[in-house]
Tab-separated table of C-alpha atoms and ligand atoms in Angstrom:
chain	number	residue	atom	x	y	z
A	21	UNK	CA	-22.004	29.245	-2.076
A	22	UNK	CA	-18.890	28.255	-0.404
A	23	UNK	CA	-16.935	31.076	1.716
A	24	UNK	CA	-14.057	31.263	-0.998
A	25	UNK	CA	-17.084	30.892	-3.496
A	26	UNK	CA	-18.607	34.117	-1.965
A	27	UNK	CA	-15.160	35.967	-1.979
A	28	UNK	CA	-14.314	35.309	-5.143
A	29	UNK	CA	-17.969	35.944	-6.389
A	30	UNK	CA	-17.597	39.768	-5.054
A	31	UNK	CA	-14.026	40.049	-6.883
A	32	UNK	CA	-15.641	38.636	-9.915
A	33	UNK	CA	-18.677	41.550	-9.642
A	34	UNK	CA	-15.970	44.263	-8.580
A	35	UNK	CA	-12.943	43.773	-10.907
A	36	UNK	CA	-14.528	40.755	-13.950
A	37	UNK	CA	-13.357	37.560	-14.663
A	38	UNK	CA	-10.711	35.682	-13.101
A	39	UNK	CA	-8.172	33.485	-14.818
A	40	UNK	CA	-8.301	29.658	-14.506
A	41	UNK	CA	-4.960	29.549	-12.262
A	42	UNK	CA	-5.986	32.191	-9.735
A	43	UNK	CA	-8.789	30.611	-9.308
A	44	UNK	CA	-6.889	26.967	-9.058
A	45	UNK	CA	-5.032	28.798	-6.691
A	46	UNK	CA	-7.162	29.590	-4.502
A	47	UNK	CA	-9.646	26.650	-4.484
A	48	UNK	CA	-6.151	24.201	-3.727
A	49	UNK	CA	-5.007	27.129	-0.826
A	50	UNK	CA	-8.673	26.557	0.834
A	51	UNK	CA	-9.173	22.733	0.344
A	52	UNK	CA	-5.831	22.315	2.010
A	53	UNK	CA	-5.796	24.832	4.449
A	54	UNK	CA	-8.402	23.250	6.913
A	55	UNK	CA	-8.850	19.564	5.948
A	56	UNK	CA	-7.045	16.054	5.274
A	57	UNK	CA	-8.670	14.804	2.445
A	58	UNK	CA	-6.915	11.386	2.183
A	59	UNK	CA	-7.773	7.900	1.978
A	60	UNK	CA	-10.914	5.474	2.350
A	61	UNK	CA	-13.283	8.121	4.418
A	62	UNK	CA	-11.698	11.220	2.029
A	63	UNK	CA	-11.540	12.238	-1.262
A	64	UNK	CA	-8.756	10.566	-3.161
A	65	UNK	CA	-5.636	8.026	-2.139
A	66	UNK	CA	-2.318	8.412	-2.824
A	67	UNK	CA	0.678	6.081	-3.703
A	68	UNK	CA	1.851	6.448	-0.283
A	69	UNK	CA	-1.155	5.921	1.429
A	70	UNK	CA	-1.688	2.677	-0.669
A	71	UNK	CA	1.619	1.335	0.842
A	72	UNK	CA	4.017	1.451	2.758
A	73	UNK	CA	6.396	0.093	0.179
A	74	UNK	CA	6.326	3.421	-1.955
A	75	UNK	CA	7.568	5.772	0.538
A	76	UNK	CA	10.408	2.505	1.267
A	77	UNK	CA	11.535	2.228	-2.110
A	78	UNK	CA	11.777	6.299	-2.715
A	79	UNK	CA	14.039	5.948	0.472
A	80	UNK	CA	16.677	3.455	-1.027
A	81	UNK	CA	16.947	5.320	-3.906
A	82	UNK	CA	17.876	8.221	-2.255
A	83	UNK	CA	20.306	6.087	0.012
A	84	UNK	CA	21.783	4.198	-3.029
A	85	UNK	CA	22.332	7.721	-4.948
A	86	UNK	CA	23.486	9.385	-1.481
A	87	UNK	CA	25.933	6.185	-1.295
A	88	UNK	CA	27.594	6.516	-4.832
A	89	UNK	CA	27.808	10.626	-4.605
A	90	UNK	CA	30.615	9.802	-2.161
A	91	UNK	CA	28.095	10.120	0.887
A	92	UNK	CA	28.065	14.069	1.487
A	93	UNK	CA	28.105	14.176	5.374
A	94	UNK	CA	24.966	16.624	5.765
A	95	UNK	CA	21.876	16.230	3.320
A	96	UNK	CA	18.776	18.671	3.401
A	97	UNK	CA	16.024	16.172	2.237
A	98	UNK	CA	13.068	17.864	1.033
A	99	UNK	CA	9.744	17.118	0.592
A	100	UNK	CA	7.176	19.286	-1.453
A	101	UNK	CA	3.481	19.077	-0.513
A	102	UNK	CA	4.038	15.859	2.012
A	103	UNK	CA	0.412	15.288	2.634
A	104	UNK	CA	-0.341	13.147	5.809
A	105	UNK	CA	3.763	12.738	6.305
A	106	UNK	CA	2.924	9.281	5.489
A	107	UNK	CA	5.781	8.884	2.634
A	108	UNK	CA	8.728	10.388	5.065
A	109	UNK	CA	8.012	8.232	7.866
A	110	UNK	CA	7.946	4.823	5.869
A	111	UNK	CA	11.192	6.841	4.105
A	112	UNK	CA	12.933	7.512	7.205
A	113	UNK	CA	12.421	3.812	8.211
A	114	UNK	CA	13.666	2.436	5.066
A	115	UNK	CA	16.494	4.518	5.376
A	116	UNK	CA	17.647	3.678	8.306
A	117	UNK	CA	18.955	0.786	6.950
A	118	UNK	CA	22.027	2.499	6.149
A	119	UNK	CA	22.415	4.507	9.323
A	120	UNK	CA	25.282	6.745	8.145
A	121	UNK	CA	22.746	8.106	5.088
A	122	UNK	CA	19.976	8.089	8.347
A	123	UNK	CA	22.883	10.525	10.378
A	124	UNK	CA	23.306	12.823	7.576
A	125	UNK	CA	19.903	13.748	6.772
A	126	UNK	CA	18.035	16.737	7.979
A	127	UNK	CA	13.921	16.583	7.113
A	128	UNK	CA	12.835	20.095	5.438
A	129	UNK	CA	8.866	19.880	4.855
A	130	UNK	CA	7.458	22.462	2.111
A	131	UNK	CA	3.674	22.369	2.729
A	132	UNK	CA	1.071	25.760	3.344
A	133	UNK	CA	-1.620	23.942	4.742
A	134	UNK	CA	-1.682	24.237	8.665
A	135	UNK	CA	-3.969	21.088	8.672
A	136	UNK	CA	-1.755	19.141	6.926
A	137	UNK	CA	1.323	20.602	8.657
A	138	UNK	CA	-0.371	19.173	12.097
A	139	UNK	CA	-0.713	15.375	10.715
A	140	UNK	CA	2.751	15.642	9.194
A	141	UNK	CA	4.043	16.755	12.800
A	142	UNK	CA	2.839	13.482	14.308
A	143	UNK	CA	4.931	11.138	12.119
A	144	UNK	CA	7.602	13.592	11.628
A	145	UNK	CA	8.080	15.427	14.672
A	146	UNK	CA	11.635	16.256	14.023
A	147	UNK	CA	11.067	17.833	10.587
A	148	UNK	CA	11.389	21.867	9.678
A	149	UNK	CA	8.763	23.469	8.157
A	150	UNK	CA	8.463	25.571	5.352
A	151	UNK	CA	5.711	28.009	3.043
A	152	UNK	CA	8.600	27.688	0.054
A	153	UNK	CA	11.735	26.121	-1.280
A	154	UNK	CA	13.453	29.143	-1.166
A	155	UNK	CA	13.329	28.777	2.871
A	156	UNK	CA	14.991	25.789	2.617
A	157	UNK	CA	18.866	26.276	4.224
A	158	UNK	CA	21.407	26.551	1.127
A	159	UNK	CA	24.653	24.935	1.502
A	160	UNK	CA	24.164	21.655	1.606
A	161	UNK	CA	22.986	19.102	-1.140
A	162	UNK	CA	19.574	18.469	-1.336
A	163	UNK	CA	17.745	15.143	-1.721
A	164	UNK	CA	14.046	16.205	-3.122
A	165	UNK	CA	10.676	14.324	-3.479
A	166	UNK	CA	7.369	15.375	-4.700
A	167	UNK	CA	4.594	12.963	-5.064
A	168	UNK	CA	1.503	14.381	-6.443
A	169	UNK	CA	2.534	18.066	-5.882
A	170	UNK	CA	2.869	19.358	-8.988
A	171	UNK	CA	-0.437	18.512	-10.194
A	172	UNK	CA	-2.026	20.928	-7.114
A	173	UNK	CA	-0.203	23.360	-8.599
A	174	UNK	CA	-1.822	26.067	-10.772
A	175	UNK	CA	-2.625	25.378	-14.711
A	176	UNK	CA	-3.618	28.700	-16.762
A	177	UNK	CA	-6.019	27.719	-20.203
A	178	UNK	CA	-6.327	29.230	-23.151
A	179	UNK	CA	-9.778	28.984	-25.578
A	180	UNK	CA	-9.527	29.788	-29.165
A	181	UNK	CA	-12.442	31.793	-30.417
A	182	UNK	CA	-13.102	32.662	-34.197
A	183	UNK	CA	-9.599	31.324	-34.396
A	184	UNK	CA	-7.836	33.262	-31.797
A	185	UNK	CA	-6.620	32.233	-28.412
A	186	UNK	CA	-7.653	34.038	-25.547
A	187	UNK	CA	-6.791	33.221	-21.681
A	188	UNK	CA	-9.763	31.037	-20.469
A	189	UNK	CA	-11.523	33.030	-17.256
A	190	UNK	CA	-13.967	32.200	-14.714
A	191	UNK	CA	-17.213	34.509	-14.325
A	192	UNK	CA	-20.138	34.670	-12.623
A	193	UNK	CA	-23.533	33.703	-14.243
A	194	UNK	CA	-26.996	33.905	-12.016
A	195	UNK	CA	-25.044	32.338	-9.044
A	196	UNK	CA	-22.755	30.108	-10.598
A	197	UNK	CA	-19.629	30.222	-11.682
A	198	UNK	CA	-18.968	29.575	-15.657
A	199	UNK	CA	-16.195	29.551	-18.002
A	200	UNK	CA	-15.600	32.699	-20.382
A	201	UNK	CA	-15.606	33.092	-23.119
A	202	UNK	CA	-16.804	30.310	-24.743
A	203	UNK	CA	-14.620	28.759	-27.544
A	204	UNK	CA	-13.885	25.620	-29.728
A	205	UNK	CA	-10.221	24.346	-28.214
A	206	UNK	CA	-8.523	24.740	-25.544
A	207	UNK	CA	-4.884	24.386	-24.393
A	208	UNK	CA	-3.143	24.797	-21.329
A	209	UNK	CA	0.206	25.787	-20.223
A	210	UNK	CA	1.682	25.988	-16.398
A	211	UNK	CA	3.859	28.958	-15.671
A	212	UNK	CA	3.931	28.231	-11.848
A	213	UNK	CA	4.359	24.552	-12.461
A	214	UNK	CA	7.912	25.245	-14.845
A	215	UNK	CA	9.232	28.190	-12.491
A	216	UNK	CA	8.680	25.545	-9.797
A	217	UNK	CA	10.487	23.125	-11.130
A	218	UNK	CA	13.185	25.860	-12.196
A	219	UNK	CA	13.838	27.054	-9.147
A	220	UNK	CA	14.715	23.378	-7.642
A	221	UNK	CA	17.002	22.634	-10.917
A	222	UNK	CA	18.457	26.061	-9.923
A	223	UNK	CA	18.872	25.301	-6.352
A	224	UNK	CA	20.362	21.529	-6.879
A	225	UNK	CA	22.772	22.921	-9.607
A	226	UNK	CA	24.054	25.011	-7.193
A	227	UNK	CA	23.933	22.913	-3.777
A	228	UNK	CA	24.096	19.146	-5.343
A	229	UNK	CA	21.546	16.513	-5.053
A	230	UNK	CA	18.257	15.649	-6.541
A	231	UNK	CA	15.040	15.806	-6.823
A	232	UNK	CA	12.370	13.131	-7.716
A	233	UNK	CA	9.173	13.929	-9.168
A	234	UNK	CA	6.009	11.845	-9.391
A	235	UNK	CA	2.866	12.477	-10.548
A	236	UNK	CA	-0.296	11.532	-13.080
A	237	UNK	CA	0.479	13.494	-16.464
A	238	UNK	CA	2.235	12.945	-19.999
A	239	UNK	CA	5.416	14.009	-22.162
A	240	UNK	CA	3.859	16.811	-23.567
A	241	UNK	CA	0.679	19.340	-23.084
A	242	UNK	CA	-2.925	17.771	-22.149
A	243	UNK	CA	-4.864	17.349	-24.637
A	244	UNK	CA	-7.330	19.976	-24.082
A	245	UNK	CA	-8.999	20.791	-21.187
A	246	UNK	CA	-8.014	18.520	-17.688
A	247	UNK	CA	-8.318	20.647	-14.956
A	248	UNK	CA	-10.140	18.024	-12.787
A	249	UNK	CA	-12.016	18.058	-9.521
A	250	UNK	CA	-12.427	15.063	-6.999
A	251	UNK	CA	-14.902	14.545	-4.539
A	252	UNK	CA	-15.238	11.413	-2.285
A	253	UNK	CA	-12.910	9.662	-4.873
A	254	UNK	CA	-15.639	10.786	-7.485
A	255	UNK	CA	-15.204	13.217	-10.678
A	256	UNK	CA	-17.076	16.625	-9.747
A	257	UNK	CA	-17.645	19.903	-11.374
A	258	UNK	CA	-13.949	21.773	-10.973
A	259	UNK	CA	-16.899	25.296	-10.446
A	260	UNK	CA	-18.957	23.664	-8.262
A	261	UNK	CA	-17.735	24.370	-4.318
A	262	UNK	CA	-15.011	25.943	-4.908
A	263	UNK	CA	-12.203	25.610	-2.116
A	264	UNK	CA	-14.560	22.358	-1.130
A	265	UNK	CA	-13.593	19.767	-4.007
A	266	UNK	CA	-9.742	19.042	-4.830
A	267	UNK	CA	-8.992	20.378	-7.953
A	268	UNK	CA	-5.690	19.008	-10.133
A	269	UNK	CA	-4.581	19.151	-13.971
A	270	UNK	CA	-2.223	16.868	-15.973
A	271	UNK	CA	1.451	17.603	-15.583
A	272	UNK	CA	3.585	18.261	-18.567
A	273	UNK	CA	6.944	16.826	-17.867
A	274	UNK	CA	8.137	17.474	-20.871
A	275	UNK	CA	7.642	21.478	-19.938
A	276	UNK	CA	9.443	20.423	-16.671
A	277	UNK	CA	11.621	18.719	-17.955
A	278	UNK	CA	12.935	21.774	-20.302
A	279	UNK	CA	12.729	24.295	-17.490
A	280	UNK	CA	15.116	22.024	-15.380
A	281	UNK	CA	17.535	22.004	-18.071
A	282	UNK	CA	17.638	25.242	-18.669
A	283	UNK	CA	18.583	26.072	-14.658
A	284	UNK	CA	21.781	23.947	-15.139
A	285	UNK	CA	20.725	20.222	-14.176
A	286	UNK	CA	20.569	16.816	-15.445
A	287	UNK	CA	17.397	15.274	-16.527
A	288	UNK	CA	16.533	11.699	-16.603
A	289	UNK	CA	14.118	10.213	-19.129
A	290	UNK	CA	10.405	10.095	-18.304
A	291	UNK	CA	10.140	6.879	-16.531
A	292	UNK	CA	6.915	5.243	-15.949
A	293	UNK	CA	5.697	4.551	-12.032
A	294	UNK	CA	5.648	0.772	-12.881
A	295	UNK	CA	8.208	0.025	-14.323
A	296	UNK	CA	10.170	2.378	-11.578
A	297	UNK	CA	8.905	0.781	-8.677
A	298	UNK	CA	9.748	-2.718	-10.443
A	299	UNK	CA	13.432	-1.679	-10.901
A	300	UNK	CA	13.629	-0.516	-8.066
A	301	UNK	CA	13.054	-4.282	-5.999
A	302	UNK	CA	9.265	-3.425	-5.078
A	303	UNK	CA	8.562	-7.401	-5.642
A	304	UNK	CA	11.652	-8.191	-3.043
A	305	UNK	CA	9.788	-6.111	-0.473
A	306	UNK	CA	6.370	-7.654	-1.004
A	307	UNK	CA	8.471	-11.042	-0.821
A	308	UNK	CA	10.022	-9.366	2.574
A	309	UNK	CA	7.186	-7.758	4.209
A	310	UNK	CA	4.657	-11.079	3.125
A	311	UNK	CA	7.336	-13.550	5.385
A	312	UNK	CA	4.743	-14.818	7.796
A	313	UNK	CA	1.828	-12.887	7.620
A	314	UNK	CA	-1.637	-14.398	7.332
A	315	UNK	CA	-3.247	-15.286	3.918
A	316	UNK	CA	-5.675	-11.700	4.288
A	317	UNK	CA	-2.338	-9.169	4.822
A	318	UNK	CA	-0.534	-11.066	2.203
A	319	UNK	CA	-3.439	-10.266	-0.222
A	320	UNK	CA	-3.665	-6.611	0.826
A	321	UNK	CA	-0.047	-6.418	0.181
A	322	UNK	CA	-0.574	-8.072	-2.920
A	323	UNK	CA	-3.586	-5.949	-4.095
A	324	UNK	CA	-1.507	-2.472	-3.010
A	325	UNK	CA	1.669	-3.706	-5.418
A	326	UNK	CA	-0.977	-4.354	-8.402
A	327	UNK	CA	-2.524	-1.053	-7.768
A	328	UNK	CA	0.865	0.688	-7.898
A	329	UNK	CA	2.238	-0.803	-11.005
A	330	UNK	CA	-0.224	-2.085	-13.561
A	331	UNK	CA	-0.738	-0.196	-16.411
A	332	UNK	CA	-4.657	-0.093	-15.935
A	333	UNK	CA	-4.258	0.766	-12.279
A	334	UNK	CA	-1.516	3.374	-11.553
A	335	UNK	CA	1.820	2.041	-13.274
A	336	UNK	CA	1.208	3.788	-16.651
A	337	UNK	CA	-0.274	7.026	-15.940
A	338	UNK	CA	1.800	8.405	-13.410
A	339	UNK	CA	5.161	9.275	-14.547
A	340	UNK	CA	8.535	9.706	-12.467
A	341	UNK	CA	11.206	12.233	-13.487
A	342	UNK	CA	14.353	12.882	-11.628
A	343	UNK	CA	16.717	16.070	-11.626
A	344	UNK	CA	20.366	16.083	-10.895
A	345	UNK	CA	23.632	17.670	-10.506
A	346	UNK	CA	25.575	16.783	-13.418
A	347	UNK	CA	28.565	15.997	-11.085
A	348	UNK	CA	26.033	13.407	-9.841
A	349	UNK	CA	25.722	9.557	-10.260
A	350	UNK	CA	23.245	8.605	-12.197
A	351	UNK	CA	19.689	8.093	-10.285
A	352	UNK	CA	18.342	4.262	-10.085
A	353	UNK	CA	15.407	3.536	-11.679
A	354	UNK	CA	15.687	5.362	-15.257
A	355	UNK	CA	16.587	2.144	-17.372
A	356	UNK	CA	20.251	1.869	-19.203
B	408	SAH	N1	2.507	14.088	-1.339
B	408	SAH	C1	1.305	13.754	-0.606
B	408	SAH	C2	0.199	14.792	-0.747
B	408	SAH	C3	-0.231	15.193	-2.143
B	408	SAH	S1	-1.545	16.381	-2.125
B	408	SAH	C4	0.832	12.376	-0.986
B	408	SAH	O1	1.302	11.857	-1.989
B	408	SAH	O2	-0.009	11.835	-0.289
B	408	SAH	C5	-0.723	17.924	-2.373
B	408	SAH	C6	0.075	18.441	-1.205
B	408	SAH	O3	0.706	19.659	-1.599
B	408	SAH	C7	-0.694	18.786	0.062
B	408	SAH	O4	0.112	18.480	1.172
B	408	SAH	C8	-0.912	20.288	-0.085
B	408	SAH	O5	-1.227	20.946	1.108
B	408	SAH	C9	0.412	20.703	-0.666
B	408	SAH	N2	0.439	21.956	-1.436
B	408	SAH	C10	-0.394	22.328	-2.441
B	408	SAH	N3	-0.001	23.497	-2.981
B	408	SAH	C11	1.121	23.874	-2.315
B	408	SAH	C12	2.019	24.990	-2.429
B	408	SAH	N4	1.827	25.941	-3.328
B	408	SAH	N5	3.085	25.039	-1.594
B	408	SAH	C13	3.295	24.046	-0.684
B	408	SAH	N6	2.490	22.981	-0.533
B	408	SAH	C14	1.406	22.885	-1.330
């Protein structure tokens, strides 16, 4: 057994079963903590460590929207679980195209993982760091993104036995941990995800701003059970290793979606990630960034803008939602 598999084992023995999000919880807190599981040698790749075009274009949307809100002279931009950094840095060069949006902005990290906190310090070195959103410094609008943060956030699962729905917990059979009880459906709902999401409607319907949300999920609850794990950019069992796998769920943005209303801000339609990043110019920069470059980088560049925008690749299945102010322009992006 893992370390966190031989704490939690003990709780199990001491106290019973624990539910599916504590133990999402703490299986995300431990695979974090000490590791950076990205890219080619890790477990999974993101859309910003595809290319660099992603973490671009999320820049000059925030510039264009910064641009028609009547350019606020101080901006706390935000990101929630930033990873490697990766998406700020190509961000903060994008956006420096428009140095008076590049003056205002002050970089406010959200991330718990001191591993991760260490790689984000070496392409972000002037950022501020923080365990919460609630640390971030009020007054100011905020500019928010979140790519693939809201899926590492804890799901809970119910399982309907003899027709009745009870909260799906994890046990401890001979060694290994199993699912109890045993049922015939299951369903899920995400009470950490929609407070989440809550609190930053709350906090740009009272400071201004936005926030931009992308991740792999639907309009509406999974069908069934998709708590996931990933291991070398393989499926693996979510109770096998825990803390050692990476372990995400399908977002509901429609549940998001209603919980941002509800604090007091706008919500965009559901958008889809290709169609986005196509609306957004993401052909103009491969045009751009292809000017003179050899016939192998202008096929990786090539091969990264398929991968982020085809339907069969990543275009269809991860979604974009945005919040805002309702004194706000309207974000880019969203169609008509
Ligand atoms: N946005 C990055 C990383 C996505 S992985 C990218 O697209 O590449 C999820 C990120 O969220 C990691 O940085 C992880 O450490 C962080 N994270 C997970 N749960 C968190 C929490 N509750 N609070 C803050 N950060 C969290």
């Amino acid at each position: 057994m893992t370390p966190l598999g031989r704490r939690l084992a003990a709780e199990i023995a001491e106290r019973g079963p624990i539910g599916v999000d504590r133990y999402m919880a703490e299986c995300v807190a431990a695979y974090y903590a000490g590791r950076d599981p990205f890219g080619r040698g890790g477990d999974f790749t993101t859309a910003p460590e595809i290319s660099q075009m992603f973490g671009e274009i999320i820049g000059l949307w925030m510039a264009d929207l910064w641009d028609r809100a009547g350019r606020p002279a101080r901006v706390n931009l935000v990101e929630l679980g930033p990873g490697r950094g990766t998406l700020m840095a190509d961000l903060l060069r994008a956006a420096r195209a428009l140095p008076a949006f590049a003056e205002a902005i002050r970089v406010h990290f959200v991330e718990t993982s001191p591993a991760l906190r260490a790689a984000q310090a070496e392409r972000v070195p002037a950022a501020a760091w923080h365990d919460d959103l609630a640390e971030v410094p009020q007054g100011a609008p905020l500019l928010v993104v979140a790519n693939e943060f809201f899926d590492a956030l804890p799901i809970r699962q119910e399982v309907r036995v003899d027709g009745v729905w009870q909260q799906r917990r994890i046990g401890v059979s001979t060694d290994a941990f199993v699912f109890t009880p045993e049922g015939d459906e299951i369903r899920e709902t995400a009470p950490a995800r929609t407070e989440y999401a809550g609190a930053l409607a709350f906090r740009i319907a009272a400071d201004g701003g936005a926030a931009l949300l992308i991740d792999y999920g639907y309009e509406g609850p999974a069908e069934g059970d998709s708590l996931q794990a990933l291991a070398a950019h393989a499926a693996a069992d979510p109770l096998a290793a825990p803390g050692e796998h990476d372990l995400t769920a399908h977002v509901d943005f429609a549940a998001l979606a209603e919980a941002a209303r509800a604090a007091g801000a706008q919500v965009s339609p559901l958008a889809l990630q290709g169609p986005f990043l196509l609306a957004l110019g993401i052909e103009a920069r491969v045009e751009r960034l292809s000017r003179g470059l050899d016939p192998e980088a202008r096929h990786a560049i090539a091969g990264a803008i398929r991968r982020l925008t085809l339907p069969q690749a990543m275009g269809s299945l991860f979604k974009v939602l945005a919040f805002t102010h309702t004194d706000w322009p309207e974000p880019a992006g969203f169609g008509a």
